[in-house]
Coordinates of C-alpha atoms and ligand atoms in Angstrom, one line a residue:
Chain Z
M1 CA -16.8 -27.0 -61.3
T2 CA -18.2 -30.5 -60.6
E3 CA -21.9 -30.4 -60.0
I4 CA -22.7 -32.1 -56.7
P5 CA -26.1 -33.8 -56.7
A6 CA -28.7 -32.9 -54.1
V7 CA -28.5 -35.5 -51.3
E8 CA -30.5 -35.9 -48.2
N9 CA -27.5 -36.8 -46.1
A10 CA -24.6 -34.4 -46.5
I11 CA -22.3 -37.0 -45.0
T12 CA -22.7 -40.7 -44.4
I13 CA -20.1 -42.6 -42.3
R14 CA -20.0 -46.4 -42.2
D15 CA -18.0 -48.8 -39.9
L16 CA -15.3 -46.2 -39.5
V17 CA -12.2 -47.6 -37.7
V18 CA -9.1 -45.6 -36.8
D19 CA -6.0 -46.9 -35.1
Y20 CA -3.1 -44.9 -33.9
G21 CA -0.4 -47.6 -33.6
T22 CA -1.9 -50.3 -31.6
R23 CA -4.5 -48.0 -30.0
R24 CA -8.0 -48.2 -31.5
I25 CA -9.3 -44.6 -31.4
L26 CA -12.5 -44.9 -33.5
D27 CA -14.2 -48.2 -33.2
G28 CA -16.8 -48.7 -35.9
I29 CA -18.5 -45.3 -36.2
N30 CA -21.8 -45.2 -38.2
L31 CA -23.3 -41.7 -38.6
D32 CA -25.6 -39.9 -41.0
I33 CA -25.4 -36.1 -41.1
P34 CA -28.5 -34.6 -42.7
A35 CA -28.0 -31.7 -45.2
G36 CA -28.9 -28.2 -44.2
Q37 CA -29.0 -28.8 -40.5
I38 CA -26.8 -28.5 -37.4
M39 CA -25.3 -31.7 -36.1
V40 CA -23.6 -31.5 -32.8
I41 CA -21.0 -34.1 -31.9
M42 CA -20.4 -34.3 -28.2
G43 CA -18.3 -36.6 -26.0
G44 CA -15.7 -36.4 -23.3
S45 CA -12.1 -35.3 -23.8
G46 CA -10.2 -37.9 -25.8
A47 CA -13.4 -39.6 -27.0
G48 CA -12.2 -39.2 -30.6
K49 CA -14.2 -36.2 -31.8
S50 CA -11.3 -34.4 -33.5
T51 CA -10.0 -37.6 -35.0
L52 CA -13.4 -38.1 -36.6
L53 CA -13.3 -34.6 -38.0
R54 CA -9.8 -35.2 -39.4
C55 CA -11.1 -38.3 -41.2
I56 CA -14.0 -36.4 -42.7
L57 CA -11.6 -33.7 -43.9
G58 CA -9.3 -36.3 -45.5
L59 CA -6.5 -35.3 -43.1
K60 CA -6.4 -38.7 -41.5
K61 CA -6.7 -42.0 -43.4
P62 CA -9.0 -44.4 -41.6
T63 CA -7.9 -47.9 -40.9
S64 CA -11.1 -49.2 -42.4
G65 CA -14.7 -48.1 -43.2
S66 CA -16.2 -45.5 -45.5
I67 CA -17.1 -41.9 -45.6
N68 CA -19.4 -40.4 -48.2
I69 CA -19.5 -36.6 -48.5
L70 CA -22.0 -34.8 -50.8
G71 CA -22.2 -38.0 -52.9
T72 CA -18.5 -38.6 -53.2
E73 CA -16.9 -41.6 -51.6
V74 CA -13.8 -40.3 -49.9
N75 CA -11.9 -43.5 -49.7
G76 CA -9.8 -43.9 -52.9
V77 CA -11.0 -40.6 -54.3
R78 CA -8.8 -39.0 -56.9
A79 CA -6.7 -36.0 -55.6
R80 CA -8.5 -33.7 -58.0
D81 CA -11.9 -34.7 -56.7
M82 CA -10.8 -34.4 -53.1
H83 CA -9.6 -30.9 -53.8
A84 CA -13.0 -30.0 -55.3
L85 CA -14.7 -31.5 -52.3
R86 CA -12.4 -29.7 -49.9
K87 CA -13.4 -26.4 -51.4
Q88 CA -17.0 -27.1 -50.3
M89 CA -15.9 -27.6 -46.7
G90 CA -14.9 -24.9 -44.3
V91 CA -13.3 -25.6 -41.0
A92 CA -12.7 -23.6 -37.9
F93 CA -10.2 -25.7 -35.9
Q94 CA -10.0 -26.2 -32.2
G95 CA -7.7 -23.4 -31.2
G96 CA -8.2 -21.3 -34.3
A97 CA -5.1 -22.4 -36.3
L98 CA -4.5 -18.8 -37.4
F99 CA -1.2 -17.8 -38.9
S100 CA 0.6 -15.7 -36.4
S101 CA 2.5 -13.6 -38.9
M102 CA -0.7 -12.5 -40.7
S103 CA -3.3 -10.0 -39.7
V104 CA -6.9 -11.0 -39.2
A105 CA -7.9 -9.9 -42.7
E106 CA -4.9 -11.7 -44.3
N107 CA -5.8 -14.9 -42.4
I108 CA -9.3 -14.8 -43.7
Q109 CA -8.3 -14.1 -47.3
L110 CA -5.8 -17.0 -47.4
P111 CA -8.2 -19.6 -48.9
L112 CA -9.3 -17.1 -51.6
R113 CA -5.7 -16.4 -52.5
E114 CA -4.8 -20.1 -52.5
H115 CA -7.9 -21.5 -54.3
T116 CA -9.2 -18.8 -56.6
R117 CA -8.0 -16.2 -59.1
L118 CA -10.5 -13.5 -58.1
D119 CA -9.7 -9.9 -58.6
E120 CA -8.0 -8.1 -55.7
T121 CA -11.0 -5.8 -55.1
T122 CA -13.4 -8.7 -55.1
I123 CA -11.2 -10.4 -52.5
E124 CA -11.1 -7.3 -50.3
I125 CA -14.9 -6.8 -50.4
M126 CA -15.6 -10.5 -49.7
T127 CA -13.2 -10.3 -46.8
R128 CA -15.0 -7.3 -45.3
I129 CA -18.4 -8.9 -45.8
K130 CA -17.3 -11.9 -43.8
L131 CA -15.6 -9.7 -41.2
D132 CA -18.8 -7.8 -40.8
M133 CA -20.8 -11.0 -40.3
V134 CA -18.6 -12.1 -37.4
N135 CA -18.4 -8.6 -36.0
M136 CA -14.6 -8.3 -36.6
L137 CA -14.6 -5.5 -39.1
P138 CA -13.1 -3.0 -36.7
H139 CA -10.3 -5.4 -35.9
E140 CA -9.2 -6.5 -39.3
H141 CA -5.6 -5.2 -38.9
L142 CA -4.9 -6.9 -35.6
M143 CA -2.5 -9.7 -35.4
P144 CA -3.6 -13.1 -33.9
A145 CA -1.5 -12.5 -30.7
E146 CA -3.6 -9.3 -30.1
L147 CA -6.9 -11.1 -30.1
S148 CA -9.1 -12.3 -27.2
G149 CA -10.4 -15.9 -27.2
G150 CA -13.7 -14.9 -28.7
M151 CA -12.1 -12.8 -31.4
T152 CA -9.8 -15.7 -32.3
K153 CA -12.8 -18.0 -32.7
R154 CA -14.8 -15.4 -34.7
T155 CA -11.8 -14.9 -37.0
A156 CA -11.4 -18.7 -37.5
L157 CA -15.1 -18.8 -38.3
A158 CA -14.8 -16.0 -40.9
R159 CA -11.9 -17.9 -42.5
A160 CA -14.0 -21.1 -42.5
I161 CA -16.9 -19.5 -44.4
I162 CA -14.9 -17.3 -46.8
M163 CA -15.4 -19.7 -49.7
D164 CA -19.2 -20.0 -49.0
P165 CA -18.8 -23.7 -48.2
K166 CA -21.7 -26.2 -48.2
L167 CA -20.3 -27.8 -45.1
L168 CA -19.0 -26.0 -42.1
F169 CA -17.1 -27.7 -39.3
F170 CA -16.5 -26.0 -36.0
D171 CA -14.4 -27.8 -33.4
E172 CA -15.1 -26.4 -29.9
P173 CA -16.5 -23.0 -30.8
S174 CA -17.3 -22.0 -27.3
S175 CA -14.7 -23.6 -25.1
G176 CA -12.9 -21.0 -22.9
L177 CA -15.3 -18.2 -23.7
D178 CA -17.5 -16.3 -21.3
P179 CA -21.2 -17.2 -21.5
S180 CA -22.2 -14.1 -23.5
T181 CA -19.5 -14.4 -26.1
S182 CA -20.3 -18.1 -26.5
A183 CA -24.0 -17.3 -26.8
E184 CA -23.1 -14.8 -29.6
L185 CA -21.2 -17.5 -31.5
D186 CA -24.2 -19.8 -31.1
E187 CA -26.5 -17.1 -32.7
L188 CA -24.0 -16.7 -35.5
I189 CA -24.0 -20.5 -36.2
I190 CA -27.8 -20.6 -36.3
M191 CA -27.8 -17.6 -38.7
L192 CA -25.4 -19.3 -41.1
K193 CA -27.6 -22.3 -41.2
N194 CA -30.7 -20.4 -41.9
S195 CA -29.4 -17.8 -44.4
M196 CA -26.6 -19.6 -46.1
R197 CA -28.2 -23.0 -46.0
M198 CA -25.0 -24.6 -44.8
T199 CA -24.8 -28.1 -43.2
I200 CA -23.0 -27.4 -40.0
I201 CA -21.1 -29.9 -37.8
V202 CA -20.2 -28.6 -34.4
I203 CA -18.0 -30.4 -31.9
T204 CA -18.5 -29.2 -28.4
H205 CA -18.7 -30.2 -24.7
E206 CA -20.6 -27.0 -23.8
L207 CA -24.1 -28.3 -22.9
D208 CA -25.8 -25.0 -23.0
S209 CA -24.6 -24.5 -26.5
V210 CA -25.4 -28.1 -27.6
F211 CA -29.1 -27.8 -26.7
K212 CA -29.4 -24.3 -28.1
I213 CA -28.1 -25.0 -31.6
A214 CA -28.4 -28.7 -32.3
D215 CA -31.0 -30.2 -34.7
H216 CA -29.3 -33.5 -34.2
I217 CA -26.8 -34.8 -31.6
A218 CA -24.3 -37.7 -31.8
V219 CA -22.7 -38.7 -28.5
I220 CA -19.3 -40.3 -28.8
G221 CA -17.5 -42.2 -26.0
E222 CA -14.3 -44.2 -26.4
G223 CA -14.4 -44.2 -30.1
R224 CA -18.0 -45.4 -30.4
I225 CA -21.3 -43.7 -31.0
L226 CA -23.2 -44.0 -27.8
E227 CA -26.4 -42.4 -29.0
T228 CA -27.8 -40.3 -31.8
G229 CA -31.0 -38.3 -32.0
T230 CA -32.8 -35.0 -31.5
P231 CA -32.0 -33.0 -28.4
E232 CA -35.1 -34.4 -26.8
Q233 CA -34.1 -38.0 -27.6
I234 CA -30.6 -37.4 -26.2
R235 CA -32.0 -35.9 -23.0
A236 CA -34.2 -39.0 -22.6
S237 CA -31.4 -41.4 -23.3
T238 CA -31.1 -44.4 -20.9
N239 CA -27.4 -44.8 -21.7
L240 CA -25.6 -44.2 -18.5
E241 CA -22.5 -42.7 -20.2
V242 CA -24.7 -40.3 -22.0
Q243 CA -26.5 -39.3 -18.8
D244 CA -23.1 -38.9 -17.1
L245 CA -22.0 -36.5 -19.8
L246 CA -25.2 -34.6 -19.6
H247 CA -24.9 -34.2 -15.8
R248 CA -21.1 -33.7 -15.9
K249 CA -20.6 -36.3 -13.3
A250 CA -17.2 -35.8 -11.7
R251 CA -14.9 -38.6 -12.7
E252 CA -13.6 -41.2 -10.3
T253 CA -15.0 -40.1 -7.0
V254 CA -13.6 -43.1 -5.3
V255 CA -9.9 -43.2 -5.5
D256 CA -7.8 -46.3 -4.9
A257 CA -4.9 -44.7 -3.0
D258 CA -2.3 -47.3 -3.9
A259 CA -3.3 -47.2 -7.6
H260 CA -3.3 -43.5 -7.6
L261 CA 0.2 -43.2 -6.1
R262 CA 1.5 -45.8 -8.6
R263 CA 0.0 -43.7 -11.4
L264 CA 1.6 -40.5 -10.1
V265 CA 5.1 -42.0 -9.8
G266 CA 4.6 -43.6 -13.3
E267 CA 4.6 -47.2 -12.3
E268 CA 1.2 -47.8 -14.0
E269 CA 0.4 -47.6 -17.7
Chain Q
M1 CA -24.7 -18.3 -65.2
E2 CA -25.9 -16.3 -68.2
C3 CA -25.1 -12.6 -68.4
S4 CA -26.3 -10.5 -71.3
I5 CA -26.7 -6.7 -72.0
K6 CA -29.8 -5.3 -73.5
P7 CA -29.6 -1.5 -74.3
E8 CA -32.7 0.3 -73.3
A9 CA -33.7 4.0 -73.7
G10 CA -31.3 5.8 -71.3
Y11 CA -29.8 2.8 -69.6
D12 CA -28.4 -0.7 -70.0
L13 CA -30.3 -3.7 -68.7
L14 CA -28.1 -6.6 -67.6
Q15 CA -30.0 -9.8 -67.6
L16 CA -28.5 -12.3 -65.2
S17 CA -29.6 -15.8 -64.6
G18 CA -28.6 -19.1 -63.0
E19 CA -25.9 -19.6 -60.4
V20 CA -23.4 -16.8 -59.8
D21 CA -20.5 -18.4 -58.1
M22 CA -16.7 -17.9 -58.0
H23 CA -16.4 -19.4 -61.4
F24 CA -18.6 -16.9 -63.1
S25 CA -18.4 -13.8 -60.9
P26 CA -15.3 -12.4 -62.7
E27 CA -17.4 -12.3 -65.9
L28 CA -20.2 -10.5 -64.1
R29 CA -17.7 -8.1 -62.6
E30 CA -16.2 -7.3 -66.0
T31 CA -19.5 -6.8 -67.7
I32 CA -20.7 -4.4 -65.0
L33 CA -17.5 -2.3 -64.9
E34 CA -17.4 -2.1 -68.6
R35 CA -21.0 -0.7 -68.9
I36 CA -20.3 1.8 -66.2
K37 CA -17.1 2.8 -67.9
A38 CA -19.1 3.4 -71.1
G39 CA -21.1 5.9 -69.0
N40 CA -24.4 4.0 -68.9
P41 CA -26.8 3.7 -65.9
L42 CA -27.2 0.0 -65.2
L43 CA -30.2 -2.0 -64.1
I44 CA -29.4 -5.6 -63.2
D45 CA -32.3 -8.1 -63.5
M46 CA -31.8 -10.6 -60.7
G47 CA -35.2 -12.3 -61.1
N48 CA -33.7 -15.5 -62.6
V49 CA -30.7 -15.8 -60.3
S50 CA -31.1 -19.0 -58.4
Y51 CA -27.9 -18.6 -56.3
I52 CA -25.3 -15.9 -55.7
D53 CA -22.3 -16.4 -53.6
S54 CA -20.3 -13.8 -51.8
S55 CA -17.9 -13.3 -54.8
G56 CA -21.0 -12.4 -56.8
I57 CA -22.2 -10.0 -54.1
A58 CA -18.7 -8.5 -54.0
S59 CA -18.9 -7.8 -57.7
L60 CA -22.3 -6.0 -57.2
V61 CA -20.8 -4.0 -54.4
E62 CA -17.9 -2.9 -56.5
G63 CA -20.1 -2.1 -59.4
Y64 CA -22.4 0.0 -57.2
Q65 CA -19.5 1.9 -55.7
T66 CA -18.0 2.6 -59.1
A67 CA -21.3 3.8 -60.5
K68 CA -21.8 6.0 -57.5
T69 CA -18.4 7.6 -58.0
A70 CA -19.2 8.2 -61.7
N71 CA -22.6 9.6 -60.7
L72 CA -24.5 6.9 -62.6
A73 CA -27.6 5.1 -61.4
F74 CA -27.2 1.4 -60.5
G75 CA -30.2 -0.7 -59.6
L76 CA -31.1 -4.3 -58.8
L77 CA -34.4 -5.5 -60.3
N78 CA -36.6 -8.3 -58.9
I79 CA -34.2 -9.6 -56.4
S80 CA -35.8 -12.3 -54.3
G81 CA -35.4 -15.7 -52.6
A82 CA -31.9 -16.9 -51.7
A83 CA -30.2 -13.8 -53.2
M84 CA -32.3 -11.5 -51.1
Q85 CA -31.5 -13.5 -48.0
V86 CA -27.8 -13.1 -48.6
L87 CA -28.3 -9.3 -49.1
T88 CA -30.2 -9.1 -45.9
L89 CA -27.7 -11.2 -44.0
T90 CA -24.9 -8.9 -45.1
R91 CA -27.1 -5.8 -44.5
L92 CA -26.6 -4.8 -48.2
D93 CA -30.3 -4.5 -48.7
K94 CA -29.8 -1.1 -46.9
I95 CA -27.2 0.0 -49.5
F96 CA -28.4 -1.1 -52.9
S97 CA -31.3 0.5 -54.7
L98 CA -33.8 -2.2 -55.2
Y99 CA -36.6 -2.2 -57.8
T100 CA -39.6 -4.3 -58.7
S101 CA -40.1 -2.8 -62.2
A102 CA -37.8 -1.4 -64.9
E103 CA -40.3 1.4 -65.3
Q104 CA -39.7 2.5 -61.7
F105 CA -35.9 2.6 -62.3
R106 CA -36.4 4.5 -65.6
Q107 CA -38.5 7.2 -64.0
E108 CA -35.8 7.9 -61.4
L109 CA -33.1 8.5 -64.0
Ligands
ATP1 N1 -1.7 -37.9 -33.9 C1 -2.0 -38.8 -32.9 N2 -1.2 -39.8 -32.5 C2 -1.6 -40.7 -31.6 N3 -2.7 -40.6 -30.9 C3 -3.5 -39.6 -31.2 C4 -3.3 -38.6 -32.2 N4 -4.3 -37.8 -32.2 C5 -5.2 -38.2 -31.3 N5 -4.7 -39.3 -30.6 C6 -5.4 -40.0 -29.6 O1 -6.8 -40.3 -30.0 C7 -7.7 -40.1 -28.9 C8 -8.8 -39.2 -29.4 O2 -8.3 -37.9 -29.6 P1 -9.1 -36.7 -30.2 O3 -8.3 -35.6 -30.3 O4 -9.9 -37.2 -31.3 O5 -10.1 -36.5 -28.9 P2 -11.3 -35.4 -28.7 O6 -12.5 -36.2 -28.5 O7 -11.2 -34.4 -29.8 O8 -10.9 -34.7 -27.3 P3 -11.0 -33.2 -26.9 O9 -12.4 -33.0 -26.4 O10 -10.0 -33.2 -25.7 O11 -10.6 -32.3 -28.0 C9 -6.9 -39.6 -27.7 O12 -6.7 -40.7 -26.9 C10 -5.6 -39.2 -28.3 O13 -4.5 -39.4 -27.4
MG2 MG1 -10.8 -32.4 -29.9

């Protein structure tokens, strides 16, 4: 296995630009993600958070700019090196992305079966260790369609950490969950940072969760970084868009009736 | 990872060091199961293990279970630091027999 040098920043992103067709989705992102800590990326819907995640994972090729992960420059990396790097990254996608034809346990084992040649007994025990961590051991035989929202997220998390990744990405861990289930997930994320020394990147709009788990916060708006800093620094931000986001200001309180009607009948945009 | 067996009076001492990851845990697993099959109590010195991932932990769990079925003692010696944290996190510290000296293990045989 390739030895990865110790770095202060687990991920460094420079001047990242992503276009979809003629639309600029990410517009010059610069971001440092420190190793061994929890970085929360927040921002309104459509701001570009998931797109940024897809770029880091190598699932979307940026239009320009660079991403360095654990000392490896992702742009132009050989397939073999990207594969080694991918094994160090666990992802729990927004929505879970579980395979509906496989049980909870089978979903969690999938990365092990795909990327390793471990013995069957080892795989079974590893699976149960992770199921136990996320409190899903009693439900290992359930199918994804039989899971609640919180159970789906916990299963996705268990699958994300099955390979003991150095980097864990979690897209919207708490959206759609009741406060106590979401608080439980927050605890779990903090525990993973402390005991498994993972670098954790969480994308979320849930403010309670943000301020509970974050060591650092990056706020994205319309494809740009609006602000980065510690939770205290973000709270004290003078950027109006950041303050709007923190206070969930309702959008567009003044409605132009004519413009709104044109939008609804599809005459605009 | 380095993994070597040292026969002691009445048991085998498995000296483990370095990083136990998915690359090396199959070798650890095989060594453990082989010693248990040979009918020997096993003490694993974890004092020089700098990192153990969950595949390594799984190999220890399987070894422990196999030894238990065969009625053989199975102990972990000098486990500390990151390895101990992983055990605590997975609540396996409550399952394994942990020792701080080989003498202590020998006396319990
Ligand atoms: N495959 C795609 N093709 C075209 N446009 C896309 C594609 N994926 C995303 N976009 C656009 O990019 C913008 C950012 O989307 P993205 O999914 O990154 O937002 P987000 O910040 O994750 O939002 P949410 O909080 O709702 O998940 C949106 O305007 C979206 O329409
Ligand atoms: Mg998204």
